[in-house]
Amino acid sequence: MDVGYRVAVVGATGAVGQQMLKFLEEREFPVREIIPLSSARSAGNQITFMGKQVEIQEAKPESFTGVDIALFSAGGNISKQLAPEAVKRGAVVIDNTSAYRMDTNVPLVVPEVNPDAIRRHNGIIANPNCSTIQMVAALKPLVDKYGLERIIVSTYQAVSGAGMEAMQELEAQSEAWVRGDDVQAQYLPVGKAEKHYQMAFNVIPQVDMGQENNFTFEEMKMIQETKKILEDESIRVAATCVRVPVMRGHSESVYVELKSDYDLAEVRSLLHQTDGIIVQDNIIEQEYPMPLDATDRTEVFVGRLRRDLDYPRGLHLWVVSDNLLKGAATNSIQIAETLVSQGL
Amino acid sequence: MDVGYRVAVVGATGAVGQQMLKFLEEREFPVREIIPLSSARSAGNQITFMGKQVEIQEAKPESFTGVDIALFSAGGNISKQLAPEAVKRGAVVIDNTSAYRMDTNVPLVVPEVNPDAIRRHNGIIANPNCSTIQMVAALKPLVDKYGLERIIVSTYQAVSGAGMEAMQELEAQSEAWVRGDDVQAQYLPVGKAEKHYQMAFNVIPQVDMGQENNFTFEEMKMIQETKKILEDESIRVAATCVRVPVMRGHSESVYVELKSDYDLAEVRSLLHQTDGIIVQDNIIEQEYPMPLDATDRTEVFVGRLRRDLDYPRGLHLWVVSDNLLKGAATNSIQIAETLVSQGL
């Protein structure tokens, strides 16, 4: 059978990689052959794809021979090493790490926001940071209608954004807490960082490493990626990124200042009409997005819409989405779908 | 022995009431007689105060005969009913509910921010909302030095702010989750509200009841109380209040715009020199405030200090404090101490 594409998934055993494989199946992406790749440690294990057992191979430069589309989600270093090797062998890389996001030569894409950027690719297309994706997806209809001057965002990020080890750690800590045992902290907030803090029943105002300018790398990703995706360097963006004891689903308290006057009912209606966005917005009736409800859902949920009391063009929103799906796997597969519809 | 005051604690069995009794002992407040009061349900139980067993009585108007200072923390309705009765009988009421906070006749006090307001009392002094107290305490040195134009705050509030039932619910939910049982939600986010949602491993963007203007009552408290305490109606304040699965300690992502230019090192040093504030601010070294570290501490912890990247007079802060202590019991006792030092 010659229809379809040879698709490699790098990081096939990871939290996001597993979701990618699931979506390729569920969304009936035209896969002729699936090539699950991983580190040497996980190679040799089997995955089931479309009812067939497929062996996971160690990711090497030659793994990409004959590959059409390579989905990377195995950390920035792997992408830096192997993405150029995949491109050299003719694959288009969709990279879900921070390795190439700010590379001027690489489009950074949320398909419902800037699909046309895909056409400018030179072999690599970057998937934005999870926190950025859900925010720009929610803001895009407002950007188009009213223009956007400024964003101030504080995040409530799930531990799955830091990978499976982080999920296992929150689970283990919660179990220890319930049993009355000592709670061990060996991974969060950042696996490679020097200090680790208890996540269960705590809030940690650090996602990714700290920088000399007192922001974290995660905060700088949200600031820089938003400007790149919206193709507007004049938008003022400020971010405070915080980890909370939630397994899946990032929440964001977003304040924006629009360029022109808006009507709140119209904002609600605009968002309601947008594919991929679900509005849950009635505080009197206690309707608003929450990460538990967003888990395993591919949409971006928006609520707590309200006009700032002092600044009429100021708008507050609460945005929630499953960081492993729209924030990662779903968006990557949507990029692949758009790429295919554009003829690679 | 005639030295000291007759002190009533209304809500003596509650989360905050218990801390009030503890602080009266620890801080050696001049108590001649302690009168623990509660609902009929808890009356008859004993507390230990200064090594003596004291029986809890049901709070009634006549309970306040001969009382000098009455500390109320048993909900707004009890305060509305009984605080005037206490005042009528000659007591000064320090009220830790929202009942009188916005009453123009009632001073709203954080002792290190506006101690002089106490002198204007007419029998009742209000203790601000926990989220407001820690924020204005952290901002006061900056208000004095640079002036303050604007605050945008997103909170990460512990369940103890909703009382002991809320703490018990988060504990029970966490245990059920670990055991793999169904998780029951019967209290949070707001006991008296119609709908209840799981708090464990979730984030709920509702603290207190929703209002017609799409804000919650908690958000309006932060907005209005901040202006009243800082005695400046021109300060623009916006708040998004969110409950997180933390037992004790509210965290706040605060963005402020100051009236004049500031030096970041000077801000750090000003905060460092302020009594009751502890600066933990080095993201490279992973030093920042967290609610687990702030539990059982009376100070306000400040970190993640950084200049906004677009607006030079914009400053981001991360403020954490134990909501049962500085946010409630500690502040009430500090008001009582200031009152006594001013001669009632």
XYZ file of C-alpha atoms in Angstrom:
688
model
C 0.000 0.000 0.000
C 1.549 3.265 -1.168
C -0.904 5.789 0.247
C 0.194 7.910 3.178
C 3.392 8.923 4.865
C 6.249 7.353 6.738
C 6.014 9.029 10.151
C 8.686 8.876 12.837
C 7.898 9.720 16.473
C 11.015 10.609 18.479
C 10.338 10.176 22.194
C 7.690 7.520 21.562
C 7.654 6.365 25.192
C 7.273 9.843 26.703
C 4.104 11.521 27.988
C 3.694 13.566 24.807
C 5.003 10.899 22.392
C 2.372 8.433 23.547
C -0.352 11.022 22.965
C 1.072 11.726 19.487
C 0.790 8.058 18.528
C -2.762 7.942 19.912
C -3.779 11.007 17.875
C -2.248 9.763 14.653
C -4.577 6.767 15.046
C -7.660 8.592 16.285
C -7.536 11.402 13.736
C -6.814 8.864 10.960
C -3.676 10.618 9.840
C -2.535 8.949 6.589
C 0.284 6.866 8.059
C 1.859 4.322 5.701
C 4.493 3.311 8.229
C 5.039 4.342 11.840
C 8.596 4.471 13.171
C 8.662 4.843 16.957
C 12.063 6.044 18.161
C 13.503 6.475 21.630
C 16.682 6.436 23.658
C 18.719 3.203 23.728
C 17.177 2.482 27.130
C 13.608 2.070 25.811
C 14.556 0.597 22.414
C 13.376 -2.973 21.869
C 10.023 -2.394 23.586
C 6.872 -2.732 21.535
C 4.064 -0.306 20.860
C 0.682 -1.125 19.349
C -0.262 1.076 16.412
C -3.416 0.480 14.335
C -3.669 -2.961 15.837
C -0.109 -3.982 14.955
C 2.901 -4.468 17.215
C 5.808 -2.233 16.249
C 9.234 -2.344 17.835
C 10.716 0.862 19.214
C 14.136 1.602 17.742
C 16.944 3.714 19.086
C 16.887 7.160 17.469
C 19.978 7.587 15.230
C 20.705 9.711 12.153
C 20.024 6.767 9.836
C 16.628 6.151 11.484
C 15.279 8.962 9.324
C 16.122 7.505 5.923
C 12.905 7.467 3.907
C 10.920 9.266 6.629
C 8.431 11.907 5.412
C 7.430 13.490 8.707
C 9.374 13.311 11.969
C 7.612 14.344 15.179
C 10.174 15.209 17.861
C 9.351 15.323 21.571
C 12.383 13.979 23.402
C 13.974 17.123 24.800
C 15.873 19.998 23.239
C 19.248 18.247 23.056
C 17.908 15.313 21.037
C 16.215 17.749 18.646
C 19.418 19.748 18.237
C 21.356 16.554 17.456
C 18.911 14.671 15.266
C 16.496 17.143 13.640
C 19.150 18.346 11.138
C 19.916 14.686 10.356
C 16.232 14.045 9.642
C 15.987 17.144 7.428
C 19.167 16.104 5.584
C 17.426 12.814 4.735
C 14.334 14.558 3.359
C 11.988 14.534 6.342
C 9.966 17.509 7.536
C 10.513 17.856 11.263
C 7.769 19.025 13.624
C 9.637 19.758 16.800
C 7.921 19.951 20.182
C 10.954 21.235 22.099
C 12.347 24.713 22.634
C 15.410 23.968 20.453
C 14.341 25.852 17.317
C 11.350 27.925 18.420
C 13.065 31.299 18.298
C 15.183 30.441 15.197
C 14.204 33.060 12.593
C 14.538 30.338 9.969
C 11.921 28.128 11.668
C 8.165 28.833 11.683
C 6.515 28.608 15.119
C 2.983 27.436 14.512
C -0.435 27.157 16.131
C -2.495 26.038 13.114
C -5.609 28.077 13.955
C -3.477 31.185 14.564
C -0.745 31.319 11.893
C -1.157 28.372 9.490
C 0.482 30.263 6.624
C 3.791 30.381 8.464
C 4.114 26.649 7.711
C 4.727 27.444 4.031
C 7.943 29.228 4.956
C 9.530 26.162 6.526
C 13.024 24.990 5.659
C 12.626 21.476 6.950
C 11.787 22.264 10.585
C 8.516 23.563 12.024
C 8.428 24.306 15.742
C 5.555 23.557 18.082
C 5.283 26.354 20.680
C 5.486 25.947 24.419
C 2.279 24.510 25.915
C 1.508 27.627 27.967
C 1.877 29.820 24.900
C -0.305 27.700 22.617
C -3.461 27.804 24.708
C -3.092 31.526 25.381
C -2.598 32.602 21.757
C -5.365 30.228 20.605
C -7.765 31.941 23.040
C -6.593 35.443 22.121
C -6.479 35.061 18.326
C -10.172 35.958 17.679
C -9.706 39.078 19.837
C -6.451 40.033 18.114
C -8.208 39.864 14.728
C -11.239 41.841 15.845
C -9.850 44.463 18.217
C -6.054 44.401 18.011
C -3.897 43.622 21.043
C -1.605 45.969 22.956
C -0.649 44.109 26.056
C -0.797 40.784 27.922
C -0.091 40.124 31.616
C -0.391 36.412 32.428
C 0.074 34.300 35.558
C 0.046 30.546 35.040
C -1.076 27.557 37.118
C 0.838 24.762 35.355
C 0.345 21.024 35.722
C 3.315 18.795 36.550
C 2.940 16.767 33.335
C 4.530 19.751 31.590
C 7.746 18.562 33.240
C 7.271 14.994 31.947
C 6.348 11.607 33.311
C 8.907 11.690 36.137
C 7.153 14.804 37.470
C 3.751 13.090 37.356
C 5.166 10.064 39.146
C 6.762 12.318 41.742
C 3.518 14.172 42.527
C 1.752 10.818 42.804
C 4.430 9.383 45.098
C 4.472 12.530 47.241
C 0.686 12.484 47.585
C 0.775 8.828 48.620
C 3.521 9.489 51.175
C 1.575 12.468 52.557
C -1.587 10.402 52.958
C 0.346 7.580 54.654
C 2.061 10.090 56.937
C 5.507 9.185 55.547
C 8.292 11.619 54.734
C 7.730 13.305 51.400
C 10.699 12.995 49.034
C 11.513 15.696 46.449
C 14.019 14.664 43.797
C 12.723 16.039 40.515
C 10.453 19.094 40.589
C 10.439 21.972 39.899
C 13.110 21.290 37.244
C 14.713 17.870 36.840
C 18.165 19.184 35.999
C 18.153 21.989 38.593
C 20.136 21.728 41.803
C 17.321 22.086 44.338
C 14.103 20.139 44.461
C 10.992 21.058 46.421
C 7.842 19.260 47.488
C 5.075 19.783 44.936
C 2.189 18.047 46.747
C 0.123 20.628 48.684
C 2.516 23.353 47.557
C 2.914 25.984 44.839
C 6.316 26.560 43.188
C 6.928 29.842 41.340
C 9.508 28.300 39.034
C 8.932 26.533 35.721
C 12.188 25.812 33.880
C 15.513 27.398 34.821
C 16.023 30.931 36.126
C 17.763 33.549 34.025
C 20.008 36.522 34.744
C 17.130 38.958 34.081
C 15.199 37.393 37.025
C 12.631 35.798 34.716
C 12.568 32.055 34.132
C 13.164 30.457 30.757
C 9.464 29.435 30.694
C 8.396 33.037 31.244
C 10.690 34.218 28.455
C 9.291 31.507 26.163
C 5.751 32.813 26.715
C 6.877 36.396 26.103
C 8.957 35.787 22.983
C 6.885 33.032 21.385
C 3.667 35.041 21.679
C 5.189 37.923 19.733
C 6.580 35.561 17.090
C 3.327 33.619 16.575
C 1.181 36.764 16.464
C 3.846 38.333 14.216
C 3.845 41.545 16.223
C 6.912 42.582 18.223
C 5.062 45.627 19.591
C 2.733 43.595 21.827
C 3.800 43.995 25.448
C 3.848 40.611 27.189
C 4.626 39.828 30.837
C 4.442 36.351 32.353
C 4.758 34.742 35.777
C 4.932 30.954 35.475
C 3.981 28.819 38.452
C 3.728 25.065 39.014
C 0.727 23.735 40.975
C -0.099 20.202 42.214
C -2.222 19.244 39.221
C -1.492 16.266 36.947
C -2.753 17.546 33.599
C -4.124 20.872 32.395
C -2.521 24.294 32.536
C -4.638 27.200 33.771
C -3.874 30.835 33.035
C -5.094 34.096 34.527
C -4.766 36.395 31.525
C -5.232 40.166 31.452
C -5.173 41.876 28.059
C -5.498 45.427 26.844
C -7.119 45.633 23.429
C -6.482 48.333 20.847
C -10.119 49.258 20.370
C -13.280 49.244 22.457
C -15.020 45.934 22.834
C -18.396 44.627 23.796
C -18.223 41.786 26.327
C -21.141 39.874 24.800
C -19.443 40.136 21.410
C -16.169 38.786 22.864
C -18.050 35.825 24.306
C -19.773 35.228 20.997
C -16.541 35.536 18.975
C -14.855 32.948 21.185
C -17.925 30.730 21.087
C -17.860 30.715 17.271
C -14.166 29.772 17.115
C -13.321 26.146 16.331
C -11.351 24.513 19.114
C -12.509 26.963 21.800
C -15.157 26.184 24.396
C -16.589 29.060 26.421
C -17.583 28.230 30.024
C -18.392 31.608 31.454
C -20.951 32.216 34.148
C -19.589 32.876 37.617
C -23.079 33.226 39.144
C -23.872 29.684 37.935
C -20.317 28.574 38.869
C -19.431 27.767 35.262
C -15.750 28.191 34.449
C -12.908 26.069 33.105
C -10.937 23.808 35.450
C -7.983 21.527 34.634
C -9.747 18.339 35.822
C -12.534 18.968 33.287
C -10.049 19.798 30.517
C -8.026 16.598 30.974
C -8.048 14.424 27.843
C -9.823 17.154 25.859
C -8.219 18.742 22.808
C -9.989 22.122 23.078
C -8.994 25.357 24.773
C -11.490 26.377 27.491
C -12.157 30.043 28.263
C -14.116 31.672 31.059
C -14.151 34.286 33.858
C -14.495 36.903 31.099
C -14.855 40.376 32.585
C -14.039 43.950 31.817
C -11.378 45.591 33.960
C -13.058 47.940 36.437
C -10.649 50.803 35.752
C -9.545 50.406 32.146
C -12.424 49.931 29.664
C -10.235 48.246 27.018
C -8.861 45.874 29.653
C -10.235 42.322 29.678
C -9.640 39.477 32.121
C -9.844 35.835 30.973
C -9.230 32.411 32.506
C -7.815 29.930 29.979
C -7.425 26.179 30.583
C -6.249 23.383 28.292
C -4.685 19.932 28.533
C -0.985 20.708 28.194
C -0.228 17.247 26.809
C -2.865 17.645 24.053
C -3.494 21.110 22.596
C -0.359 22.212 24.407
C 1.749 19.527 22.730
C 0.578 16.371 20.908
C -2.653 17.729 19.399
C -0.978 20.868 18.131
C 1.885 18.860 16.583
C -0.529 16.562 14.759
C -2.575 19.587 13.638
C 0.619 21.062 12.197
C 1.235 17.766 10.364
C -2.335 17.809 9.025
C -2.012 21.409 7.823
C 1.340 20.576 6.266
C -0.177 17.656 4.378
C -3.181 19.757 3.253
C -0.688 22.331 1.953
C 1.164 19.537 0.082
C 4.135 19.243 2.511
C -5.241 40.144 89.855
C -6.469 43.303 88.126
C -3.839 43.713 85.394
C -4.853 43.037 81.814
C -8.013 42.726 79.811
C -11.053 40.515 79.612
C -10.786 39.089 76.104
C -13.569 37.203 74.308
C -12.815 35.025 71.269
C -15.920 34.367 69.161
C -15.397 31.295 67.009
C -12.946 29.768 69.481
C -13.123 26.314 67.906
C -12.508 27.479 64.319
C -9.252 27.403 62.341
C -8.588 31.095 62.975
C -10.049 31.202 66.502
C -7.654 28.494 67.680
C -4.702 30.451 66.256
C -5.948 33.614 68.014
C -5.937 31.837 71.384
C -2.462 30.468 70.663
C -1.128 33.934 69.798
C -2.653 35.597 72.845
C -0.582 33.126 74.879
C 2.598 33.195 72.804
C 2.765 36.968 72.448
C 1.949 37.376 76.154
C -0.984 39.619 75.490
C -2.167 41.014 78.858
C -5.178 38.743 79.335
C -6.886 38.918 82.703
C -9.673 36.581 81.690
C -10.247 34.649 78.487
C -13.819 34.008 77.359
C -13.978 31.464 74.540
C -17.310 31.647 72.706
C -18.813 29.459 70.006
C -22.068 28.177 68.577
C -24.360 26.153 70.845
C -22.987 23.011 69.162
C -19.420 23.446 70.468
C -20.368 25.058 73.801
C -19.450 22.994 76.866
C -16.122 21.826 75.399
C -12.935 22.883 77.139
C -9.904 24.764 75.883
C -6.576 25.083 77.634
C -5.364 28.656 78.005
C -2.229 29.550 79.956
C -2.298 26.113 81.509
C -5.887 26.379 82.711
C -9.001 24.610 81.459
C -11.673 27.047 80.340
C -15.156 26.048 79.243
C -16.430 27.287 75.902
C -19.743 29.139 76.198
C -22.399 29.772 73.618
C -22.019 33.272 72.176
C -24.975 35.445 73.223
C -25.430 39.203 73.706
C -24.944 38.909 77.466
C -21.646 36.991 76.970
C -19.993 40.370 76.370
C -20.853 41.972 79.700
C -17.587 43.222 81.185
C -15.544 42.230 78.112
C -12.815 44.704 77.075
C -11.791 43.249 73.720
C -13.852 40.862 71.582
C -12.114 39.039 68.731
C -14.709 37.834 66.200
C -13.981 35.109 63.657
C -17.172 33.077 63.298
C -18.568 34.271 59.987
C -20.181 37.499 58.833
C -23.671 36.725 60.146
C -22.504 36.153 63.708
C -20.548 39.418 63.574
C -23.569 41.317 62.256
C -25.704 39.903 65.068
C -23.340 40.072 68.014
C -20.686 42.736 67.369
C -23.161 45.604 68.066
C -24.198 43.787 71.248
C -20.558 43.606 72.354
C -19.991 47.298 71.562
C -23.185 48.208 73.428
C -21.693 46.499 76.490
C -18.449 48.463 76.257
C -16.174 46.034 74.374
C -13.958 46.997 71.451
C -14.614 44.494 68.663
C -11.843 43.330 66.316
C -13.780 41.619 63.564
C -12.161 39.102 61.200
C -15.151 38.778 58.847
C -16.273 40.823 55.876
C -19.306 42.179 57.781
C -17.982 45.682 58.543
C -14.880 46.004 56.369
C -16.326 48.476 53.894
C -18.381 50.354 56.533
C -17.126 53.981 56.382
C -17.580 54.116 60.137
C -15.202 51.170 60.726
C -11.410 51.351 60.336
C -9.897 48.529 58.256
C -6.445 47.916 59.638
C -3.117 46.270 58.904
C -1.070 47.597 61.825
C 2.177 48.100 59.874
C 0.280 49.890 57.087
C -2.353 52.149 58.684
C -2.070 51.957 62.502
C -3.467 55.460 62.956
C -6.824 54.407 61.515
C -7.415 52.511 64.770
C -7.833 55.840 66.628
C -10.938 56.569 64.577
C -12.805 53.468 65.729
C -16.358 53.626 67.076
C -16.308 50.290 68.809
C -15.510 48.054 65.818
C -12.190 47.608 64.015
C -12.175 45.341 60.958
C -9.436 42.881 60.055
C -9.032 42.815 56.238
C -9.414 39.794 54.023
C -6.378 37.460 54.202
C -5.411 37.986 50.531
C -5.516 41.749 50.955
C -3.432 41.853 54.147
C -0.351 40.111 52.774
C -0.448 42.132 49.559
C -0.714 45.566 51.164
C 1.875 44.604 53.792
C 4.317 43.774 50.982
C 3.470 46.881 48.967
C 3.451 49.448 51.798
C 7.220 50.227 51.709
C 6.944 50.750 47.926
C 3.828 52.932 48.266
C 5.678 55.174 50.714
C 8.811 55.438 48.615
C 7.571 55.542 45.023
C 3.779 55.939 45.074
C 1.464 53.356 43.547
C -0.708 53.696 40.447
C -1.905 50.221 39.723
C -2.078 46.603 40.937
C -2.968 43.494 38.917
C -2.985 40.390 41.117
C -3.719 36.696 40.556
C -3.981 34.583 43.691
C -3.168 30.951 44.551
C -5.223 30.540 47.726
C -5.041 27.719 50.264
C -8.204 25.866 51.252
C -7.880 26.852 54.921
C -9.181 30.262 53.840
C -12.530 28.478 53.488
C -12.295 27.032 57.015
C -11.686 23.681 58.659
C -14.331 21.853 56.592
C -12.388 22.810 53.471
C -9.128 21.489 54.918
C -10.834 18.249 55.913
C -12.333 17.959 52.427
C -8.984 18.367 50.651
C -7.494 15.778 53.008
C -10.369 13.336 52.434
C -10.220 13.855 48.662
C -6.463 13.275 48.599
C -6.870 10.062 50.591
C -9.654 8.830 48.295
C -7.539 9.660 45.229
C -4.553 7.726 46.600
C -6.753 4.737 47.476
C -8.344 4.868 44.022
C -11.799 5.552 45.509
C -14.374 8.001 44.169
C -13.558 11.547 45.172
C -16.480 13.333 46.891
C -16.959 17.106 46.590
C -19.436 18.581 49.068
C -17.935 21.815 50.305
C -15.448 23.628 48.072
C -15.180 26.060 46.396
C -17.792 27.779 48.591
C -19.652 25.904 51.339
C -22.958 27.680 50.824
C -22.819 27.643 47.001
C -24.935 25.258 44.965
C -22.201 23.395 43.087
C -19.130 21.750 44.562
C -16.040 20.669 42.687
C -13.061 18.439 43.402
C -10.169 20.453 44.827
C -7.494 17.721 44.990
C -5.290 17.864 41.862
C -7.443 20.701 40.516
C -7.534 24.497 40.379
C -10.822 26.377 40.944
C -11.109 29.976 39.731
C -13.713 30.856 42.336
C -13.163 32.094 45.885
C -16.409 33.210 47.561
C -19.627 33.847 45.611
C -19.909 35.268 42.096
C -21.348 38.721 41.523
C -23.383 40.344 38.761
C -20.297 42.248 37.515
C -18.586 38.877 36.749
C -16.099 39.311 39.574
C -16.296 37.233 42.743
C -16.904 38.717 46.153
C -13.297 37.788 47.092
C -11.958 39.697 44.089
C -14.061 42.743 45.003
C -12.806 42.506 48.591
C -9.191 42.693 47.385
C -10.018 45.633 45.111
C -12.027 47.703 47.588
C -10.127 46.885 50.770
C -6.768 47.738 49.200
C -7.996 51.241 48.332
C -9.472 51.723 51.801
C -6.371 50.547 53.698
C -3.984 52.559 51.522
C -6.431 55.490 51.783
C -6.252 56.152 48.049
C -9.287 55.602 45.840
C -7.244 56.487 42.735
C -5.159 53.278 42.811
C -6.331 50.951 40.059
C -6.688 47.396 41.375
C -7.664 44.240 39.480
C -7.806 40.775 41.032
C -8.363 37.187 39.919
C -8.830 34.909 42.925
C -8.152 31.204 42.541
C -8.223 28.260 44.944
C -5.399 25.690 44.725
C -4.882 22.326 46.520
C -2.742 23.754 49.325
C -3.637 23.507 53.018
C -2.153 26.723 54.369
C -0.498 29.739 52.762
C -1.831 32.046 50.086
C 0.470 32.912 47.179
C 0.023 35.940 44.956
C 1.436 36.918 41.589
C 1.396 40.704 41.890
C 2.157 43.235 39.162
C 2.364 46.888 40.171
C 3.004 50.151 38.370
C 4.743 52.679 40.577
C 4.418 56.451 40.290
C 8.133 57.130 40.046
C 11.209 55.323 38.773
C 12.672 52.696 41.034
C 15.885 50.838 41.484
C 15.406 47.082 41.866
C 18.222 46.707 44.415
C 16.666 49.513 46.431
C 13.249 47.819 46.341
C 14.831 44.622 47.628
C 16.630 46.527 50.355
C 13.485 48.487 51.374
C 11.533 45.253 51.736
C 14.418 43.605 53.558
C 14.485 46.428 56.122
C 10.742 46.217 56.808
C 9.638 44.439 59.978
C 7.463 41.434 59.247
C 8.696 40.997 55.660
C 11.200 38.336 54.597
C 12.776 38.644 51.165
C 13.579 35.352 49.383
C 14.597 36.488 45.961
C 17.107 34.693 43.786
C 15.658 32.693 40.911
C 19.098 31.508 39.764
C 19.676 29.961 43.192
C 16.014 28.819 43.274
C 15.191 31.010 46.269
C 11.590 32.189 46.385
C 8.643 32.006 48.766
C 6.413 28.907 48.787
C 3.322 28.220 50.918
C 4.795 25.073 52.534
C 7.702 27.146 53.871
C 5.387 29.942 55.033
C 3.107 27.629 57.021
C 3.065 28.490 60.734
C 5.105 31.647 60.118
C 3.743 35.087 60.921
C 5.752 37.006 58.303
C 4.972 37.988 54.731
C 7.439 36.466 52.250
C 8.362 38.295 49.034
C 10.345 37.158 46.015
C 10.503 36.837 42.210
C 11.160 40.586 42.128
C 11.727 41.788 38.580
C 11.221 44.809 36.425
C 8.622 44.529 33.676
C 10.397 44.140 30.341
C 8.241 46.742 28.588
C 7.250 49.227 31.268
C 10.173 50.529 33.389
C 7.945 51.523 36.330
C 6.290 48.086 36.267
C 7.384 45.599 38.928
C 6.471 41.931 39.385
C 6.432 40.330 42.845
C 5.502 36.965 44.343
C 3.979 37.297 47.824
C 3.282 34.371 50.180
C 1.975 34.282 53.738
C 0.126 31.930 56.074
C -3.502 32.991 55.601
C -4.474 31.760 59.080
C -1.725 33.845 60.706
C -0.758 37.205 59.159
C -3.871 36.856 57.016
C -6.126 36.459 60.040
C -5.144 35.613 63.639
C -1.761 37.388 63.772
C -3.153 40.563 62.232
C -6.105 40.586 64.659
C -3.815 40.212 67.677
C -1.503 42.896 66.252
C -4.529 45.190 66.015
C -5.330 44.394 69.660
C -1.720 45.134 70.659
C -1.736 48.442 68.791
C -5.084 49.318 70.332
C -3.729 48.645 73.813
C -0.554 50.631 73.114
C -2.780 53.520 71.995
C -4.780 53.163 75.238
C -7.856 51.420 73.710
